[in-house]
C-alpha cells in the first residue's frame, strides 16, 4: 500500500467517523443537558458513579479484543493470509460474550463488597448497577462486532451504531422518561432499553451485511493464540487508561459529595471534543498502519505518522483555544450558571487533553507494530501517577485537584509513548514545520488570554472570530501546510459533506 493510498484511506474513513463522532457528541451533550435539568446534582452524580462502575467492568470484560481483532484482521490481510481471519472473528466473538456474561453476574457482588461505605449514596448506586449489568454483554458484542468491520475498512458501521443509533435511541427513551415522570431509576431504565435496541439492530445488520463470507467452522489454533497474546496487554492497558479516566470520578465520590461529582461529570465530557479528530483518524489509522507493517513498509509508516499527526493538531487546536480561554461562557451556556464553578476544571483538562492531539499517533503506531507489551507498561506507570496525584490533590483541592491529576497523567503517557516510538523504531512527528507551528500556537494562546483581560467587554464571538482569521492566515502562509496538505484538506471537506448527506440519512435503510 503506497503512502498516497494510505492517506486517502484514512481521509475517507475519518470523514465518516468525524461526522458521526460530531453528531454523537452533540447528542450526548443534549442528553446530558436533559439529565442535568431534570435530576438534582446529587442524583446525576449517583448516576455518573454507577455508570463509571459499569463502564469499567465492560472495559475489562472486553479483554482488549476491540483493538486486537481489527489489528490482526488487517495484519493478516496485509500478509495475504485470509484463511486465518475466520478464526480471529469467531474466537473474538466467543471470548467476548463469555467474558461479558461472567462480568454481568460478578460486577454487583464485587462492587458491594469492595465499595462498602465508600460513597454517600451507596445504596442508590448499587440499585442502579443491578439494573445496568444487563447491558454489559450487549455492549461487548457491539464493540467486537464493530471491531470486525473496522478490520475490513468498514468504518461507517461504527458511525451507524455508536454515533447515531445509540445516542438517538437514548435521547428518545430519556424523553419518554421525562414525559412518564422524572426519577433516577426511570432514566437508568431508559439507558438500558437504548442499549437493548442498539444491540438488536446490530444483530440484524451483522446477519444481513456480514463483513466476510462466514464458514461453519470453529477452531482455536495459532491465530487465536496470537490474538490472546496481543490482546491481553491491551486489556491491561485499556483498563488502566479507563481507570485514569474514572479514578478521579470515584475518588471525588469518596472524598467529596455526589454534588461535586455531578459538576465534574458534566464538565469532563466536553474535553472529548479535543480528541474527536484523533479518535476519528485513529479508528482508521490502526488497520491501515497494521496492513502497512504487515507488508514490511516502515518508511511509509513513518511518513504517514508525521502527516496525520500534523493534521490532527492543526484541526484540534482551535477547539482547545475556545475551551482554554472561555471555559466560563461555555459551561454557563450549556448547563446553566450553577456549573460555571467548573471553569478552572475545564481549562486544566483542556491543557492535558490537547497533548493527545499534539503528540499524535504514537499509541496507534506502537499498536500497529505489535508492541502491545510496552503499552501495558506505559499505562501502568501513568495510572500509578494518576492515583497518587488524586490521593494528594483531591482532599484539599476537590475537582480542581482531580483535573490536575488527569491532565498530568495523560500528558505523561503521551511523552512515554512518543519516546518509545523514537527509540525503538526511529519514528517521531516533529518535523521542522511542526516545531515552527508549535511556537506560533503557544504565542496565539498567550495573545488570546491577554485580549480576554484587556478587553473584558468585547464579545467572545468577536475575539474568537478574529483569532480564527489569524489562525487560517498562519496555516496558509507560514509554510505549515503545503500543496499536498491542501489536497488532503479538500478531500476531507468533500468526504465529510458526503458523509452528512449520504451516510447519515442512509443509516436506517442500511440497517
Tab-separated table of C-alpha atoms in Angstrom:
chain	number	residue	atom	x	y	z
A	1	UNK	CA	0.000	0.000	0.000
A	2	UNK	CA	1.517	3.351	-1.066
A	3	UNK	CA	1.650	6.480	1.100
A	4	UNK	CA	-0.958	8.304	-1.012
A	5	UNK	CA	-3.282	5.324	-0.905
A	6	UNK	CA	-2.834	5.065	2.868
A	7	UNK	CA	-3.556	8.763	3.403
A	8	UNK	CA	-6.611	8.572	1.147
A	9	UNK	CA	-7.981	5.603	3.087
A	10	UNK	CA	-7.543	7.448	6.363
A	11	UNK	CA	-9.075	10.638	4.949
A	12	UNK	CA	-12.107	8.854	3.545
A	13	UNK	CA	-12.611	6.715	6.632
A	14	UNK	CA	-12.014	9.537	9.084
A	15	UNK	CA	-14.520	11.719	7.230
A	16	UNK	CA	-17.170	9.131	8.045
A	17	UNK	CA	-16.029	8.763	11.652
A	18	UNK	CA	-15.645	12.517	12.150
A	19	UNK	CA	-19.177	13.317	11.027
A	20	UNK	CA	-20.543	10.505	13.168
A	21	UNK	CA	-18.481	11.464	16.200
A	22	UNK	CA	-19.587	15.094	15.980
A	23	UNK	CA	-23.234	14.069	15.810
A	24	UNK	CA	-22.730	11.576	18.644
A	25	UNK	CA	-21.019	14.109	20.900
A	26	UNK	CA	-23.667	16.741	20.255
A	27	UNK	CA	-26.413	14.251	21.007
A	28	UNK	CA	-24.648	13.145	24.183
A	29	UNK	CA	-24.334	16.750	25.334
A	30	UNK	CA	-28.047	17.212	24.571
A	31	UNK	CA	-28.803	14.132	26.681
A	32	UNK	CA	-26.558	15.431	29.480
A	33	UNK	CA	-28.485	18.682	29.340
A	34	UNK	CA	-31.796	16.845	29.759
A	35	UNK	CA	-30.394	14.871	32.693
A	36	UNK	CA	-28.840	17.852	34.474
A	37	UNK	CA	-32.056	19.844	34.146
A	38	UNK	CA	-34.336	17.050	35.373
A	39	UNK	CA	-32.155	15.460	38.053
A	40	UNK	CA	-30.581	17.030	41.085
A	41	UNK	CA	-26.794	17.316	41.106
A	42	UNK	CA	-26.734	14.533	43.722
A	43	UNK	CA	-28.821	12.165	41.567
A	44	UNK	CA	-26.779	12.993	38.476
A	45	UNK	CA	-23.593	12.300	40.437
A	46	UNK	CA	-25.043	8.980	41.639
A	47	UNK	CA	-25.899	8.001	38.065
A	48	UNK	CA	-22.387	9.003	36.925
A	49	UNK	CA	-20.749	6.863	39.617
A	50	UNK	CA	-22.867	3.821	38.711
A	51	UNK	CA	-22.155	4.330	35.022
A	52	UNK	CA	-18.444	4.522	35.827
A	53	UNK	CA	-18.565	1.140	37.571
A	54	UNK	CA	-20.444	-0.478	34.676
A	55	UNK	CA	-18.147	1.087	32.073
A	56	UNK	CA	-15.058	-0.115	33.930
A	57	UNK	CA	-16.476	-3.633	34.197
A	58	UNK	CA	-17.337	-3.678	30.499
A	59	UNK	CA	-13.894	-2.408	29.520
A	60	UNK	CA	-12.237	-5.222	31.480
A	61	UNK	CA	-14.592	-7.870	30.108
A	62	UNK	CA	-13.885	-6.808	26.516
A	63	UNK	CA	-10.419	-8.376	27.082
A	64	UNK	CA	-8.695	-5.936	24.724
A	65	UNK	CA	-10.339	-7.711	21.777
A	66	UNK	CA	-11.859	-4.490	20.410
A	67	UNK	CA	-8.287	-3.476	19.460
A	68	UNK	CA	-6.725	-6.897	18.913
A	69	UNK	CA	-9.350	-8.170	16.470
A	70	UNK	CA	-9.118	-5.312	13.898
A	71	UNK	CA	-5.314	-5.254	14.172
A	72	UNK	CA	-4.988	-8.947	13.297
A	73	UNK	CA	-7.658	-8.875	10.606
A	74	UNK	CA	-5.791	-6.016	8.885
A	75	UNK	CA	-2.379	-7.610	9.569
A	76	UNK	CA	-3.392	-10.943	8.010
A	77	UNK	CA	-4.941	-9.090	5.078
A	78	UNK	CA	-1.586	-7.356	4.536
A	79	UNK	CA	0.252	-10.695	4.656
A	80	UNK	CA	-2.345	-12.274	2.315
A	81	UNK	CA	-3.287	-14.884	4.932
A	82	UNK	CA	-7.050	-14.619	4.618
A	83	UNK	CA	-7.614	-18.167	5.902
A	84	UNK	CA	-6.696	-17.013	9.421
A	85	UNK	CA	-9.277	-14.230	9.533
A	86	UNK	CA	-12.278	-16.548	10.069
A	87	UNK	CA	-10.714	-17.910	13.256
A	88	UNK	CA	-9.910	-14.425	14.563
A	89	UNK	CA	-13.540	-13.347	14.102
A	90	UNK	CA	-15.140	-16.410	15.701
A	91	UNK	CA	-12.739	-16.662	18.634
A	92	UNK	CA	-13.036	-12.927	19.315
A	93	UNK	CA	-16.841	-13.032	19.477
A	94	UNK	CA	-16.974	-16.164	21.643
A	95	UNK	CA	-14.375	-14.984	24.157
A	96	UNK	CA	-16.021	-11.588	24.438
A	97	UNK	CA	-19.523	-12.943	25.030
A	98	UNK	CA	-18.380	-15.443	27.669
A	99	UNK	CA	-16.446	-12.720	29.494
A	100	UNK	CA	-19.460	-10.398	29.282
A	101	UNK	CA	-21.843	-12.895	30.877
A	102	UNK	CA	-19.362	-13.628	33.688
A	103	UNK	CA	-18.872	-9.890	34.307
A	104	UNK	CA	-22.635	-9.351	34.398
A	105	UNK	CA	-23.003	-11.724	37.349
A	106	UNK	CA	-19.860	-10.682	39.217
A	107	UNK	CA	-19.959	-6.865	38.984
A	108	UNK	CA	-22.719	-6.149	41.583
A	109	UNK	CA	-21.179	-8.603	44.061
A	110	UNK	CA	-17.700	-7.137	43.667
A	111	UNK	CA	-18.987	-3.568	43.974
A	112	UNK	CA	-20.992	-4.203	47.139
A	113	UNK	CA	-18.033	-5.871	48.845
A	114	UNK	CA	-15.245	-3.611	47.572
A	115	UNK	CA	-17.040	-0.281	47.933
A	116	UNK	CA	-18.873	-0.831	51.210
A	117	UNK	CA	-19.343	2.564	52.860
A	118	UNK	CA	-17.216	4.455	50.312
A	119	UNK	CA	-19.955	6.682	48.873
A	120	UNK	CA	-22.639	8.833	50.446
A	121	UNK	CA	-25.255	7.369	48.075
A	122	UNK	CA	-24.069	3.751	48.302
A	123	UNK	CA	-27.496	2.056	48.206
A	124	UNK	CA	-28.708	4.088	45.224
A	125	UNK	CA	-25.529	3.322	43.272
A	126	UNK	CA	-25.882	-0.404	43.989
A	127	UNK	CA	-29.532	-0.450	42.883
A	128	UNK	CA	-28.633	1.275	39.605
A	129	UNK	CA	-25.798	-1.182	38.959
A	130	UNK	CA	-28.204	-4.112	39.409
A	131	UNK	CA	-30.263	-2.704	36.529
A	132	UNK	CA	-27.410	-1.722	34.228
A	133	UNK	CA	-25.452	-5.017	34.441
A	134	UNK	CA	-27.649	-6.482	31.700
A	135	UNK	CA	-26.082	-4.036	29.246
A	136	UNK	CA	-22.554	-5.438	29.757
A	137	UNK	CA	-22.664	-8.491	27.392
A	138	UNK	CA	-24.664	-6.489	24.843
A	139	UNK	CA	-22.067	-3.717	24.864
A	140	UNK	CA	-19.197	-6.197	24.463
A	141	UNK	CA	-20.843	-7.873	21.473
A	142	UNK	CA	-21.417	-4.449	19.935
A	143	UNK	CA	-17.771	-3.452	20.495
A	144	UNK	CA	-16.324	-6.618	18.961
A	145	UNK	CA	-18.759	-6.653	16.027
A	146	UNK	CA	-17.768	-3.077	15.174
A	147	UNK	CA	-14.095	-4.064	15.578
A	148	UNK	CA	-14.570	-6.824	12.998
A	149	UNK	CA	-15.996	-4.396	10.448
A	150	UNK	CA	-13.174	-1.989	11.297
A	151	UNK	CA	-10.584	-4.603	10.316
A	152	UNK	CA	-12.225	-4.786	6.879
A	153	UNK	CA	-12.186	-0.963	6.463
A	154	UNK	CA	-15.957	-0.719	7.079
A	155	UNK	CA	-15.690	2.385	9.246
A	156	UNK	CA	-19.253	3.538	8.587
A	157	UNK	CA	-20.605	0.788	10.860
A	158	UNK	CA	-19.178	2.492	13.936
A	159	UNK	CA	-20.966	5.684	12.946
A	160	UNK	CA	-24.261	3.895	12.400
A	161	UNK	CA	-24.414	2.281	15.812
A	162	UNK	CA	-22.319	4.297	18.276
A	163	UNK	CA	-22.724	7.795	16.886
A	164	UNK	CA	-26.272	7.713	15.533
A	165	UNK	CA	-28.450	4.805	16.662
A	166	UNK	CA	-27.224	4.566	20.265
A	167	UNK	CA	-27.439	8.299	21.186
A	168	UNK	CA	-30.637	8.901	19.179
A	169	UNK	CA	-32.376	5.955	20.826
A	170	UNK	CA	-31.074	7.044	24.237
A	171	UNK	CA	-32.388	10.563	23.671
A	172	UNK	CA	-35.758	9.122	22.614
A	173	UNK	CA	-36.048	6.859	25.657
A	174	UNK	CA	-34.876	9.635	28.003
A	175	UNK	CA	-37.500	11.962	26.512
A	176	UNK	CA	-40.160	9.330	27.157
A	177	UNK	CA	-38.852	9.029	30.715
A	178	UNK	CA	-39.292	12.776	31.204
A	179	UNK	CA	-42.893	12.556	29.994
A	180	UNK	CA	-43.576	9.490	32.138
A	181	UNK	CA	-42.305	11.137	35.300
A	182	UNK	CA	-38.852	12.166	36.363
A	183	UNK	CA	-36.954	9.768	38.612
A	184	UNK	CA	-33.401	8.489	38.691
A	185	UNK	CA	-34.348	4.854	38.100
A	186	UNK	CA	-36.577	5.804	35.161
A	187	UNK	CA	-33.580	7.372	33.423
A	188	UNK	CA	-31.474	4.292	34.180
A	189	UNK	CA	-34.096	2.030	32.617
A	190	UNK	CA	-34.158	4.298	29.559
A	191	UNK	CA	-30.383	3.842	29.232
A	192	UNK	CA	-30.712	0.044	29.362
A	193	UNK	CA	-33.562	-0.047	26.823
A	194	UNK	CA	-31.473	2.069	24.455
A	195	UNK	CA	-28.638	-0.467	24.590
A	196	UNK	CA	-31.040	-3.392	24.033
A	197	UNK	CA	-32.468	-1.607	20.993
A	198	UNK	CA	-28.986	-0.886	19.568
A	199	UNK	CA	-27.879	-4.486	20.172
A	200	UNK	CA	-30.929	-5.847	18.354
A	201	UNK	CA	-30.245	-3.700	15.299
A	202	UNK	CA	-26.579	-4.790	15.277
A	203	UNK	CA	-27.577	-8.467	15.242
A	204	UNK	CA	-29.873	-7.828	12.275
A	205	UNK	CA	-27.167	-5.825	10.480
A	206	UNK	CA	-24.487	-8.483	11.104
A	207	UNK	CA	-26.728	-11.154	9.582
A	208	UNK	CA	-27.790	-9.054	6.581
A	209	UNK	CA	-24.387	-7.439	5.868
A	210	UNK	CA	-21.611	-9.781	7.099
A	211	UNK	CA	-18.087	-8.361	6.627
A	212	UNK	CA	-16.856	-11.642	5.120
A	213	UNK	CA	-18.227	-14.973	3.901
A	214	UNK	CA	-18.744	-16.945	7.108
A	215	UNK	CA	-17.921	-20.639	7.430
A	216	UNK	CA	-19.463	-23.009	9.952
A	217	UNK	CA	-16.101	-23.944	11.461
A	218	UNK	CA	-14.896	-23.311	14.989
A	219	UNK	CA	-11.221	-23.869	15.695
A	220	UNK	CA	-8.697	-22.404	18.069
A	221	UNK	CA	-5.134	-22.625	16.792
A	222	UNK	CA	-2.143	-20.323	16.295
A	223	UNK	CA	-4.089	-17.201	15.187
A	224	UNK	CA	-6.193	-17.383	18.369
A	225	UNK	CA	-3.048	-17.721	20.488
A	226	UNK	CA	-1.570	-14.681	18.743
A	227	UNK	CA	-4.778	-12.732	19.325
A	228	UNK	CA	-4.850	-13.572	23.040
A	229	UNK	CA	-1.135	-12.844	23.491
A	230	UNK	CA	-1.512	-9.484	21.758
A	231	UNK	CA	-4.855	-8.514	23.309
A	232	UNK	CA	-4.068	-9.306	26.948
A	233	UNK	CA	-1.588	-6.415	27.343
A	234	UNK	CA	-4.151	-4.214	25.586
A	235	UNK	CA	-6.730	-5.345	28.151
A	236	UNK	CA	-4.427	-4.200	30.946
A	237	UNK	CA	-3.589	-1.010	29.052
A	238	UNK	CA	-7.221	-0.165	28.251
A	239	UNK	CA	-8.312	-0.953	31.803
A	240	UNK	CA	-5.642	1.311	33.255
A	241	UNK	CA	-6.436	4.086	30.769
A	242	UNK	CA	-10.094	3.821	31.707
A	243	UNK	CA	-9.108	3.864	35.368
A	244	UNK	CA	-7.227	7.085	34.687
A	245	UNK	CA	-10.468	8.467	33.278
A	246	UNK	CA	-12.665	7.154	36.071
A	247	UNK	CA	-10.384	7.236	39.115
A	248	UNK	CA	-10.980	10.940	39.608
A	249	UNK	CA	-14.756	10.390	39.496
A	250	UNK	CA	-14.619	7.532	42.002
A	251	UNK	CA	-12.210	9.331	44.348
A	252	UNK	CA	-14.219	12.545	44.170
A	253	UNK	CA	-17.204	10.480	45.268
A	254	UNK	CA	-15.141	9.070	48.143
A	255	UNK	CA	-13.548	12.293	49.393
A	256	UNK	CA	-16.265	14.762	48.395
A	257	UNK	CA	-20.017	14.726	47.773
A	258	UNK	CA	-22.078	13.410	44.872
A	259	UNK	CA	-22.871	17.053	44.061
A	260	UNK	CA	-19.194	17.692	43.284
A	261	UNK	CA	-19.138	14.519	41.183
A	262	UNK	CA	-22.169	15.795	39.275
A	263	UNK	CA	-20.451	19.068	38.340
A	264	UNK	CA	-17.208	17.316	37.400
A	265	UNK	CA	-19.055	14.682	35.353
A	266	UNK	CA	-20.845	17.403	33.402
A	267	UNK	CA	-17.577	19.232	32.635
A	268	UNK	CA	-15.376	16.241	31.806
A	269	UNK	CA	-17.136	15.065	28.595
A	270	UNK	CA	-16.559	18.455	26.954
A	271	UNK	CA	-12.841	17.760	26.546
A	272	UNK	CA	-13.836	14.843	24.310
A	273	UNK	CA	-14.066	17.448	21.559
A	274	UNK	CA	-10.263	17.769	21.791
A	275	UNK	CA	-9.876	14.086	20.958
A	276	UNK	CA	-12.511	13.962	18.257
A	277	UNK	CA	-10.011	14.379	15.405
A	278	UNK	CA	-7.501	11.812	16.645
A	279	UNK	CA	-10.317	9.411	17.516
A	280	UNK	CA	-11.776	9.720	14.021
A	281	UNK	CA	-8.447	9.298	12.246
A	282	UNK	CA	-7.094	6.733	14.710
A	283	UNK	CA	-10.070	4.457	14.151
A	284	UNK	CA	-8.931	4.057	10.543
A	285	UNK	CA	-5.189	4.564	11.151
A	286	UNK	CA	-4.642	1.340	13.130
A	287	UNK	CA	-5.879	-1.139	10.481
A	288	UNK	CA	-4.169	0.849	7.696
A	289	UNK	CA	-0.880	1.061	9.620
A	290	UNK	CA	-1.101	-2.620	10.621
A	291	UNK	CA	-1.522	-3.593	6.997
A	292	UNK	CA	1.489	-1.442	6.004
A	293	UNK	CA	3.560	-3.054	8.772
A	294	UNK	CA	2.460	-6.489	7.567
A	295	UNK	CA	3.814	-5.532	4.131
A	296	UNK	CA	7.150	-4.509	5.714
A	297	UNK	CA	6.981	-0.813	4.659
A	298	UNK	CA	8.429	1.056	7.679
A	299	UNK	CA	9.311	4.137	5.610
A	300	UNK	CA	5.700	4.616	4.525
A	301	UNK	CA	4.501	4.153	8.095
A	302	UNK	CA	6.869	6.873	9.362
A	303	UNK	CA	5.690	9.384	6.750
A	304	UNK	CA	2.077	8.512	7.465
A	305	UNK	CA	2.674	9.054	11.200
A	306	UNK	CA	4.060	12.553	10.593
A	307	UNK	CA	1.386	13.672	8.128
A	308	UNK	CA	-1.654	12.626	10.124
A	309	UNK	CA	-0.211	13.912	13.422
A	310	UNK	CA	0.309	17.375	11.965
A	311	UNK	CA	-3.220	17.463	10.611
A	312	UNK	CA	-4.654	16.165	13.847
A	313	UNK	CA	-3.152	19.040	15.834
A	314	UNK	CA	-3.932	21.688	13.194
A	315	UNK	CA	-7.618	20.761	13.342
A	316	UNK	CA	-7.782	20.292	17.133
A	317	UNK	CA	-6.030	23.498	18.201
A	318	UNK	CA	-8.947	25.944	17.581
A	319	UNK	CA	-11.169	23.811	19.828
A	320	UNK	CA	-8.519	23.932	22.548
A	321	UNK	CA	-8.271	27.724	22.353
A	322	UNK	CA	-12.033	28.105	22.818
A	323	UNK	CA	-12.084	25.838	25.886
A	324	UNK	CA	-8.914	27.251	27.441
A	325	UNK	CA	-9.759	30.926	27.013
A	326	UNK	CA	-13.560	30.903	27.533
A	327	UNK	CA	-14.477	27.997	29.865
A	328	UNK	CA	-16.932	30.061	31.957
A	329	UNK	CA	-19.008	31.076	28.948
A	330	UNK	CA	-19.121	27.522	27.593
A	331	UNK	CA	-20.324	25.962	30.851
A	332	UNK	CA	-22.879	28.686	31.556
A	333	UNK	CA	-24.452	28.418	28.120
A	334	UNK	CA	-24.514	24.609	28.126
A	335	UNK	CA	-25.534	23.759	31.681
A	336	UNK	CA	-26.535	27.000	33.372
A	337	UNK	CA	-24.775	29.350	35.829
A	338	UNK	CA	-24.590	26.719	38.601
A	339	UNK	CA	-21.940	24.855	36.584
A	340	UNK	CA	-19.711	27.886	35.932
A	341	UNK	CA	-17.672	26.926	39.002
A	342	UNK	CA	-16.210	24.142	36.863
A	343	UNK	CA	-14.408	26.636	34.580
A	344	UNK	CA	-10.957	26.027	36.054
A	345	UNK	CA	-11.549	22.285	35.769
A	346	UNK	CA	-12.325	22.624	32.063
A	347	UNK	CA	-9.241	24.774	31.471
A	348	UNK	CA	-6.910	22.299	33.210
A	349	UNK	CA	-8.427	19.281	31.463
A	350	UNK	CA	-8.155	21.021	28.085
A	351	UNK	CA	-4.459	21.647	28.691
A	352	UNK	CA	-3.895	17.982	29.488
A	353	UNK	CA	-6.003	16.551	26.686
A	354	UNK	CA	-4.514	18.679	23.899
A	355	UNK	CA	-1.277	16.709	24.364
A	356	UNK	CA	-3.128	13.749	22.870
A	357	UNK	CA	-3.553	15.614	19.588
A	358	UNK	CA	-0.119	17.262	19.751
A	359	UNK	CA	1.917	14.067	20.157
A	360	UNK	CA	-0.447	12.373	17.752
A	361	UNK	CA	-0.468	8.780	16.661
A	362	UNK	CA	2.216	7.357	18.948
A	363	UNK	CA	-0.204	4.937	20.632
A	364	UNK	CA	-1.701	3.841	17.328
A	365	UNK	CA	1.698	3.343	15.679
A	366	UNK	CA	3.043	1.298	18.590
A	367	UNK	CA	-0.108	-0.815	18.485
A	368	UNK	CA	0.193	-1.323	14.724
A	369	UNK	CA	3.760	-2.664	15.001
A	370	UNK	CA	2.633	-5.147	17.656
A	371	UNK	CA	4.347	-3.654	20.721
A	372	UNK	CA	1.325	-4.065	22.989
A	373	UNK	CA	3.524	-5.107	25.915
A	374	UNK	CA	5.017	-1.625	26.151
A	375	UNK	CA	1.577	-0.029	26.060
A	376	UNK	CA	0.706	-2.082	29.133
A	377	UNK	CA	3.846	-0.910	30.979
A	378	UNK	CA	3.288	2.679	29.902
A	379	UNK	CA	-0.331	2.652	31.036
A	380	UNK	CA	0.692	1.147	34.368
A	381	UNK	CA	3.160	3.960	35.023
A	382	UNK	CA	0.645	6.666	34.128
A	383	UNK	CA	-2.133	5.034	36.154
A	384	UNK	CA	0.106	4.975	39.228
A	385	UNK	CA	0.869	8.672	38.707
A	386	UNK	CA	-2.860	9.348	38.365
A	387	UNK	CA	-3.838	7.527	41.567
A	388	UNK	CA	-1.037	9.097	43.616
A	389	UNK	CA	-1.869	12.602	42.403
A	390	UNK	CA	-5.585	12.097	43.037
A	391	UNK	CA	-4.883	10.994	46.614
A	392	UNK	CA	-2.642	14.009	47.125
A	393	UNK	CA	-4.793	16.657	45.448
A	394	UNK	CA	-8.492	15.768	45.782
A	395	UNK	CA	-8.841	16.004	49.603
A	396	UNK	CA	-7.595	19.599	49.593
A	397	UNK	CA	-8.445	20.894	46.122
A	398	UNK	CA	-11.511	18.833	45.153
A	399	UNK	CA	-12.411	18.711	41.481
A	400	UNK	CA	-9.572	21.087	40.541
A	401	UNK	CA	-7.133	18.577	42.034
A	402	UNK	CA	-8.829	15.760	40.113
A	403	UNK	CA	-8.497	17.710	36.871
A	404	UNK	CA	-4.805	18.413	37.533
A	405	UNK	CA	-4.156	14.724	38.256
A	406	UNK	CA	-5.820	13.684	34.994
A	407	UNK	CA	-4.001	16.337	32.958
A	408	UNK	CA	-0.551	15.386	34.286
A	409	UNK	CA	-1.101	11.633	33.937
A	410	UNK	CA	-2.408	11.878	30.370
A	411	UNK	CA	0.462	14.160	29.350
A	412	UNK	CA	2.969	11.748	30.893
A	413	UNK	CA	1.669	8.783	28.914
A	414	UNK	CA	1.938	10.774	25.684
A	415	UNK	CA	5.585	11.592	26.441
A	416	UNK	CA	6.418	7.967	27.244
A	417	UNK	CA	4.825	6.633	24.054
A	418	UNK	CA	6.496	9.252	21.852
A	419	UNK	CA	9.896	8.396	23.338
A	420	UNK	CA	9.251	4.690	22.716
A	421	UNK	CA	8.312	5.222	19.071
A	422	UNK	CA	11.557	7.148	18.558
A	423	UNK	CA	13.924	4.884	20.490
A	424	UNK	CA	12.589	1.602	19.138
A	425	UNK	CA	11.511	2.428	15.592
A	426	UNK	CA	13.113	5.846	14.917
A	427	UNK	CA	9.736	7.450	14.250
A	428	UNK	CA	8.565	10.843	15.521
A	429	UNK	CA	6.139	13.548	14.330
A	430	UNK	CA	8.367	16.582	14.954
A	431	UNK	CA	9.317	17.816	11.521
A	432	UNK	CA	10.787	21.316	11.179
A	433	UNK	CA	7.428	22.706	10.034
A	434	UNK	CA	5.675	21.116	13.022
A	435	UNK	CA	8.134	22.611	15.515
A	436	UNK	CA	7.666	26.038	13.929
A	437	UNK	CA	3.906	25.663	14.158
A	438	UNK	CA	4.193	24.783	17.863
A	439	UNK	CA	5.860	28.113	18.667
A	440	UNK	CA	3.189	30.010	16.716
A	441	UNK	CA	0.357	28.243	18.553
A	442	UNK	CA	1.793	28.988	22.005
A	443	UNK	CA	2.072	32.658	21.021
A	444	UNK	CA	-1.538	32.737	19.812
A	445	UNK	CA	-2.836	31.340	23.119
A	446	UNK	CA	-0.866	33.961	25.061
A	447	UNK	CA	-2.309	36.759	22.906
A	448	UNK	CA	-5.863	35.441	23.355
A	449	UNK	CA	-5.507	35.364	27.144
A	450	UNK	CA	-4.196	38.937	27.165
A	451	UNK	CA	-7.079	40.120	24.962
A	452	UNK	CA	-9.603	38.469	27.262
A	453	UNK	CA	-8.417	40.509	30.245
A	454	UNK	CA	-7.602	43.729	28.374
A	455	UNK	CA	-10.950	43.762	26.540
A	456	UNK	CA	-13.357	42.141	29.048
A	457	UNK	CA	-16.385	43.811	27.469
A	458	UNK	CA	-15.583	42.525	23.996
A	459	UNK	CA	-17.809	39.814	22.602
A	460	UNK	CA	-16.419	36.301	22.861
A	461	UNK	CA	-17.581	35.577	19.324
A	462	UNK	CA	-15.865	38.714	18.010
A	463	UNK	CA	-12.497	37.942	19.614
A	464	UNK	CA	-12.652	34.270	18.676
A	465	UNK	CA	-13.618	35.221	15.129
A	466	UNK	CA	-10.511	37.409	14.917
A	467	UNK	CA	-8.429	34.509	16.198
A	468	UNK	CA	-9.927	32.197	13.574
A	469	UNK	CA	-8.958	34.561	10.747
A	470	UNK	CA	-5.404	34.948	12.077
A	471	UNK	CA	-5.124	31.191	12.527
A	472	UNK	CA	-6.231	30.496	8.965
A	473	UNK	CA	-3.692	33.039	7.705
A	474	UNK	CA	-0.944	31.377	9.759
A	475	UNK	CA	-1.808	27.969	8.337
A	476	UNK	CA	-1.939	29.408	4.828
A	477	UNK	CA	1.268	31.454	4.748
A	478	UNK	CA	3.627	30.094	7.416
A	479	UNK	CA	4.604	27.014	5.420
A	480	UNK	CA	2.961	24.638	7.872
A	481	UNK	CA	0.516	23.464	5.211
A	482	UNK	CA	1.947	22.632	1.803
A	483	UNK	CA	0.270	21.849	-1.534
A	484	UNK	CA	-0.122	18.158	-0.683
A	485	UNK	CA	-1.814	19.111	2.576
A	486	UNK	CA	-4.251	21.373	0.737
A	487	UNK	CA	-5.206	18.453	-1.482
A	488	UNK	CA	-5.856	16.378	1.637
A	489	UNK	CA	-7.954	19.198	3.120
A	490	UNK	CA	-10.161	19.297	0.043
A	491	UNK	CA	-10.630	15.535	0.296
A	492	UNK	CA	-11.566	15.790	3.968
A	493	UNK	CA	-14.137	18.515	3.245
A	494	UNK	CA	-15.641	16.553	0.368
A	495	UNK	CA	-15.901	13.344	2.379
A	496	UNK	CA	-17.364	14.977	5.479
A	497	UNK	CA	-20.139	16.612	3.448
A	498	UNK	CA	-20.706	13.401	1.529
A	499	UNK	CA	-20.978	11.555	4.831
A	500	UNK	CA	-23.512	14.002	6.229
A	501	UNK	CA	-25.530	13.937	3.006
A	502	UNK	CA	-25.396	10.233	2.232
A	503	UNK	CA	-24.373	8.015	5.112
A	504	UNK	CA	-26.439	9.551	7.904
A	505	UNK	CA	-29.783	9.519	6.023
A	506	UNK	CA	-28.963	6.011	4.832
A	507	UNK	CA	-28.345	4.611	8.293
A	508	UNK	CA	-31.778	3.162	8.948
A	509	UNK	CA	-32.059	1.984	5.353
A	510	UNK	CA	-28.814	0.007	5.635
A	511	UNK	CA	-29.816	-1.447	8.978
